[in-house]
Amino acid sequence: MERTGAVLIDIDGVLTVSWEPLPGAVEAMERLRAEDVPLALVTNTTSRTRDRIARRLTDAGFPVGPDDILTAPAVTAAHLREHHPGARCLLINTGDVRGDLSGVTLVEEEDAEGAVPDVVVLGGAGAAFTYAALNRAFRNVRQGAALVAMHRNLYWRTADGLDLDTGAFLLGLERAARTEAVVMGKPSGAFFAAALAHLGADPGRTLMVGDDIETDVLAAQRHGITGALVRTGKYRPETHAAADGTPDHVVDSFADVPALLERLGRLER
């Protein structure tokens, strides 16, 4: 029988900020587990592997494991294995996600000096996004390398405020190199399709919970998934008002999701 009533949940800004649990998030997750709601944590996080994310969330009290987590690096690896088998890939990423890139051949930066890699892969922004690294990516793409990005988020929320993310740099790289990257994380259709397939869920009976109105919520709605925007993380009233669409639901935080599912008839009262 097809599983229904599934929930896709963003992590950063929804469950945690800087990996610290938001109020009521652990309890809400425990409620979904108690009701046997099929769920997956879907994240563009590129600083940690699925195993490390699971350990961090478990330490914080969330009842989740690695199999509950779908990351942009994991989906990117699947794309590279299918569409660029055996390709030499230059990865520019802040954080070590090699554990989620099985079957992908990575070349070191110094090895790429004399030979153009087959694919340039952009992960998450941060200290690795130096001028030298981005200029090398620009030159490689101009010389024929394919450009793949794990996501194109413009910014993310930290304990210190909003920080620039990959999308801010990717836009300039695409324009300078006169190309368009293949983007694998949210809001790509490939990412949502992978999440639904992971749960065996129907989009019409699935809820996506996120703090990014464009990348999480409206993108999911374009793929037939019900969207719920939370007023935590990167949520800003002005961004909400200026968005290209309207979320199906808006709640204060993830703590309100069990009650929302009750109203939608997906949890028993």
GROMACS .gro file of C-alpha atoms in nm, residues 1-255:
model
  255
    1MET     CA    1   0.000   0.000   0.000
    2GLU     CA    2   0.133   0.348  -0.084
    3ARG     CA    3   0.240   0.546   0.219
    4THR     CA    4   0.056   0.872   0.268
    5GLY     CA    5   0.066   1.166   0.502
    6ALA     CA    6   0.443   1.209   0.468
    7VAL     CA    7   0.632   1.516   0.588
    8LEU     CA    8   0.949   1.667   0.440
    9ILE     CA    9   1.132   1.886   0.689
   10ASP     CA   10   1.411   2.136   0.635
   11ILE     CA   11   1.666   2.135   0.918
   12ASP     CA   12   1.847   2.467   0.945
   13GLY     CA   13   1.607   2.739   1.054
   14VAL     CA   14   1.322   2.491   1.109
   15LEU     CA   15   1.449   2.238   1.361
   16THR     CA   16   1.768   2.417   1.463
   17VAL     CA   17   1.968   2.738   1.429
   18SER     CA   18   2.344   2.681   1.437
   19TRP     CA   19   2.252   2.323   1.534
   20GLU     CA   20   2.077   2.431   1.854
   21PRO     CA   21   1.714   2.306   1.874
   22LEU     CA   22   1.441   2.566   1.834
   23PRO     CA   23   1.177   2.573   2.111
   24GLY     CA   24   0.931   2.284   2.084
   25ALA     CA   25   1.100   2.126   1.783
   26VAL     CA   26   1.218   1.808   1.959
   27GLU     CA   27   0.876   1.752   2.114
   28ALA     CA   28   0.702   1.801   1.780
   29MET     CA   29   0.935   1.550   1.615
   30GLU     CA   30   0.865   1.302   1.895
   31ARG     CA   31   0.492   1.345   1.832
   32LEU     CA   32   0.533   1.267   1.461
   33ARG     CA   33   0.738   0.960   1.549
   34ALA     CA   34   0.475   0.844   1.798
   35GLU     CA   35   0.212   0.871   1.524
   36ASP     CA   36   0.434   0.681   1.274
   37VAL     CA   37   0.429   0.967   1.025
   38PRO     CA   38   0.669   0.893   0.738
   39LEU     CA   39   0.920   1.177   0.735
   40ALA     CA   40   1.248   1.284   0.581
   41LEU     CA   41   1.479   1.568   0.674
   42VAL     CA   42   1.567   1.742   0.348
   43THR     CA   43   1.852   1.986   0.360
   44ASN     CA   44   2.088   2.184   0.142
   45THR     CA   45   2.346   2.163   0.421
   46THR     CA   46   2.688   2.100   0.269
   47SER     CA   47   2.909   2.120   0.577
   48ARG     CA   48   2.837   1.775   0.722
   49THR     CA   49   2.765   1.423   0.602
   50ARG     CA   50   2.435   1.252   0.671
   51ASP     CA   51   2.599   1.051   0.951
   52ARG     CA   52   2.737   1.361   1.121
   53ILE     CA   53   2.405   1.546   1.085
   54ALA     CA   54   2.222   1.252   1.241
   55ARG     CA   55   2.466   1.235   1.531
   56ARG     CA   56   2.435   1.608   1.597
   57LEU     CA   57   2.056   1.596   1.589
   58THR     CA   58   2.043   1.283   1.805
   59ASP     CA   59   2.268   1.449   2.061
   60ALA     CA   60   2.020   1.739   2.063
   61GLY     CA   61   1.732   1.501   2.136
   62PHE     CA   62   1.578   1.452   1.792
   63PRO     CA   63   1.469   1.091   1.722
   64VAL     CA   64   1.631   1.059   1.379
   65GLY     CA   65   1.898   0.853   1.203
   66PRO     CA   66   2.108   0.884   0.885
   67ASP     CA   67   1.842   0.706   0.677
   68ASP     CA   68   1.596   0.985   0.764
   69ILE     CA   69   1.820   1.250   0.606
   70LEU     CA   70   1.850   1.351   0.241
   71THR     CA   71   2.122   1.604   0.163
   72ALA     CA   72   2.216   1.809  -0.140
   73PRO     CA   73   2.560   1.639  -0.154
   74ALA     CA   74   2.399   1.292  -0.162
   75VAL     CA   75   2.165   1.391  -0.447
   76THR     CA   76   2.457   1.558  -0.627
   77ALA     CA   77   2.659   1.238  -0.601
   78ALA     CA   78   2.374   1.037  -0.754
   79HIS     CA   79   2.356   1.287  -1.042
   80LEU     CA   80   2.731   1.270  -1.105
   81ARG     CA   81   2.733   0.890  -1.100
   82GLU     CA   82   2.448   0.880  -1.353
   83HIS     CA   83   2.535   1.168  -1.585
   84HIS     CA   84   2.914   1.198  -1.547
   85PRO     CA   85   3.037   0.843  -1.470
   86GLY     CA   86   3.410   0.834  -1.408
   87ALA     CA   87   3.440   1.212  -1.440
   88ARG     CA   88   3.719   1.400  -1.265
   89CYS     CA   89   3.540   1.645  -1.035
   90LEU     CA   90   3.686   1.953  -0.870
   91LEU     CA   91   3.490   2.019  -0.551
   92ILE     CA   92   3.481   2.364  -0.392
   93ASN     CA   93   3.302   2.329  -0.060
   94THR     CA   94   3.334   2.445   0.298
   95GLY     CA   95   3.313   2.133   0.511
   96ASP     CA   96   3.393   1.767   0.452
   97VAL     CA   97   3.112   1.577   0.278
   98ARG     CA   98   3.325   1.319   0.101
   99GLY     CA   99   3.144   1.045   0.290
  100ASP     CA  100   2.828   1.132   0.095
  101LEU     CA  101   3.008   1.141  -0.242
  102SER     CA  102   3.070   0.770  -0.289
  103GLY     CA  103   3.145   0.673  -0.649
  104VAL     CA  104   3.260   1.026  -0.739
  105THR     CA  105   3.621   1.086  -0.841
  106LEU     CA  106   3.748   1.403  -0.674
  107VAL     CA  107   4.064   1.580  -0.786
  108GLU     CA  108   4.265   1.798  -0.554
  109GLU     CA  109   4.307   2.164  -0.638
  110GLU     CA  110   4.679   2.126  -0.700
  111ASP     CA  111   4.613   1.833  -0.936
  112ALA     CA  112   4.377   2.049  -1.139
  113GLU     CA  113   4.636   2.317  -1.216
  114GLY     CA  114   4.762   2.151  -1.531
  115ALA     CA  115   4.451   1.966  -1.644
  116VAL     CA  116   4.094   2.083  -1.671
  117PRO     CA  117   3.858   1.873  -1.457
  118ASP     CA  118   3.551   1.728  -1.627
  119VAL     CA  119   3.314   1.885  -1.374
  120VAL     CA  120   3.338   2.175  -1.132
  121VAL     CA  121   3.115   2.110  -0.829
  122LEU     CA  122   3.019   2.398  -0.601
  123GLY     CA  123   2.910   2.304  -0.252
  124GLY     CA  124   2.848   2.537   0.041
  125ALA     CA  125   3.000   2.883   0.069
  126GLY     CA  126   3.244   2.974   0.340
  127ALA     CA  127   3.619   2.986   0.383
  128ALA     CA  128   3.674   2.762   0.078
  129PHE     CA  129   3.516   3.021  -0.153
  130THR     CA  130   3.835   3.223  -0.198
  131TYR     CA  131   3.908   3.439  -0.499
  132ALA     CA  132   4.165   3.184  -0.616
  133ALA     CA  133   3.917   2.895  -0.590
  134LEU     CA  134   3.634   3.077  -0.766
  135ASN     CA  135   3.867   3.209  -1.034
  136ARG     CA  136   3.995   2.856  -1.094
  137ALA     CA  137   3.633   2.739  -1.127
  138PHE     CA  138   3.564   3.020  -1.374
  139ARG     CA  139   3.865   2.928  -1.588
  140ASN     CA  140   3.784   2.557  -1.577
  141VAL     CA  141   3.425   2.614  -1.690
  142ARG     CA  142   3.541   2.846  -1.967
  143GLN     CA  143   3.773   2.566  -2.080
  144GLY     CA  144   3.490   2.316  -2.105
  145ALA     CA  145   3.422   2.175  -1.760
  146ALA     CA  146   3.056   2.121  -1.669
  147LEU     CA  147   2.925   2.325  -1.376
  148VAL     CA  148   2.718   2.152  -1.106
  149ALA     CA  149   2.602   2.321  -0.787
  150MET     CA  150   2.467   2.150  -0.479
  151HIS     CA  151   2.226   2.440  -0.429
  152ARG     CA  152   2.181   2.809  -0.506
  153ASN     CA  153   2.073   2.942  -0.166
  154LEU     CA  154   2.158   3.311  -0.139
  155TYR     CA  155   2.201   3.311   0.239
  156TRP     CA  156   2.136   3.112   0.554
  157ARG     CA  157   2.067   3.185   0.918
  158THR     CA  158   2.333   3.146   1.187
  159ALA     CA  159   2.341   3.237   1.553
  160ASP     CA  160   2.513   3.562   1.450
  161GLY     CA  161   2.264   3.653   1.177
  162LEU     CA  162   2.234   3.595   0.802
  163ASP     CA  163   2.543   3.484   0.607
  164LEU     CA  164   2.597   3.480   0.231
  165ASP     CA  165   2.568   3.138   0.068
  166THR     CA  166   2.659   2.971  -0.261
  167GLY     CA  167   2.391   3.133  -0.476
  168ALA     CA  168   2.540   3.479  -0.430
  169PHE     CA  169   2.865   3.357  -0.590
  170LEU     CA  170   2.706   3.118  -0.838
  171LEU     CA  171   2.511   3.395  -1.008
  172GLY     CA  172   2.830   3.582  -1.087
  173LEU     CA  173   3.013   3.270  -1.199
  174GLU     CA  174   2.732   3.172  -1.435
  175ARG     CA  175   2.720   3.517  -1.587
  176ALA     CA  176   3.098   3.547  -1.623
  177ALA     CA  177   3.135   3.199  -1.774
  178ARG     CA  178   2.821   3.238  -1.987
  179THR     CA  179   2.671   2.913  -1.868
  180GLU     CA  180   2.402   2.783  -1.637
  181ALA     CA  181   2.479   2.539  -1.359
  182VAL     CA  182   2.290   2.216  -1.304
  183VAL     CA  183   2.156   2.262  -0.951
  184MET     CA  184   2.076   1.951  -0.748
  185GLY     CA  185   1.954   2.067  -0.406
  186LYS     CA  186   1.632   2.246  -0.328
  187PRO     CA  187   1.450   2.395  -0.517
  188SER     CA  188   1.528   2.150  -0.799
  189GLY     CA  189   1.263   1.902  -0.906
  190ALA     CA  190   1.525   1.625  -0.888
  191PHE     CA  191   1.569   1.684  -0.516
  192PHE     CA  192   1.198   1.673  -0.434
  193ALA     CA  193   1.153   1.366  -0.656
  194ALA     CA  194   1.435   1.191  -0.469
  195ALA     CA  195   1.275   1.277  -0.135
  196LEU     CA  196   0.934   1.146  -0.240
  197ALA     CA  197   1.088   0.829  -0.379
  198HIS     CA  198   1.283   0.781  -0.056
  199LEU     CA  199   0.955   0.773   0.139
  200GLY     CA  200   0.740   0.608  -0.126
  201ALA     CA  201   0.511   0.910  -0.087
  202ASP     CA  202   0.259   1.076  -0.314
  203PRO     CA  203   0.316   1.452  -0.358
  204GLY     CA  204  -0.051   1.529  -0.304
  205ARG     CA  205  -0.035   1.370   0.042
  206THR     CA  206   0.299   1.518   0.144
  207LEU     CA  207   0.374   1.831   0.345
  208MET     CA  208   0.697   2.031   0.308
  209VAL     CA  209   0.797   2.242   0.610
  210GLY     CA  210   1.057   2.514   0.556
  211ASP     CA  211   1.175   2.861   0.653
  212ASP     CA  212   1.272   2.966   0.299
  213ILE     CA  213   0.955   3.068   0.116
  214GLU     CA  214   1.109   3.031  -0.232
  215THR     CA  215   1.351   2.738  -0.201
  216ASP     CA  216   1.152   2.523   0.041
  217VAL     CA  217   0.785   2.611   0.024
  218LEU     CA  218   0.690   2.754  -0.315
  219ALA     CA  219   0.931   2.517  -0.490
  220ALA     CA  220   0.761   2.219  -0.322
  221GLN     CA  221   0.418   2.354  -0.415
  222ARG     CA  222   0.524   2.375  -0.781
  223HIS     CA  223   0.584   2.000  -0.762
  224GLY     CA  224   0.242   1.923  -0.616
  225ILE     CA  225   0.352   1.911  -0.250
  226THR     CA  226   0.164   2.104   0.017
  227GLY     CA  227   0.383   2.383   0.158
  228ALA     CA  228   0.409   2.512   0.514
  229LEU     CA  229   0.620   2.818   0.592
  230VAL     CA  230   0.754   2.862   0.946
  231ARG     CA  231   0.828   3.204   1.095
  232THR     CA  232   1.171   3.099   1.223
  233GLY     CA  233   1.523   3.083   1.078
  234LYS     CA  234   1.561   3.300   0.770
  235TYR     CA  235   1.192   3.396   0.764
  236ARG     CA  236   1.138   3.768   0.713
  237PRO     CA  237   0.796   3.939   0.675
  238GLU     CA  238   0.926   4.150   0.385
  239THR     CA  239   1.053   3.841   0.200
  240HIS     CA  240   0.717   3.673   0.259
  241ALA     CA  241   0.530   3.975   0.122
  242ALA     CA  242   0.753   4.004  -0.186
  243ALA     CA  243   0.741   3.633  -0.279
  244ASP     CA  244   0.617   3.514  -0.616
  245GLY     CA  245   0.347   3.300  -0.459
  246THR     CA  246   0.150   3.224  -0.146
  247PRO     CA  247   0.231   2.938   0.094
  248ASP     CA  248  -0.047   2.688   0.149
  249HIS     CA  249   0.005   2.730   0.525
  250VAL     CA  250   0.202   2.960   0.756
  251VAL     CA  251   0.278   2.861   1.117
  252ASP     CA  252   0.489   3.019   1.388
  253SER     CA  253   0.731   2.728   1.420
  254PHE     CA  254   0.784   2.356   1.373
  255ALA     CA  255   0.621   2.309   1.714
   0.00000   0.00000   0.00000
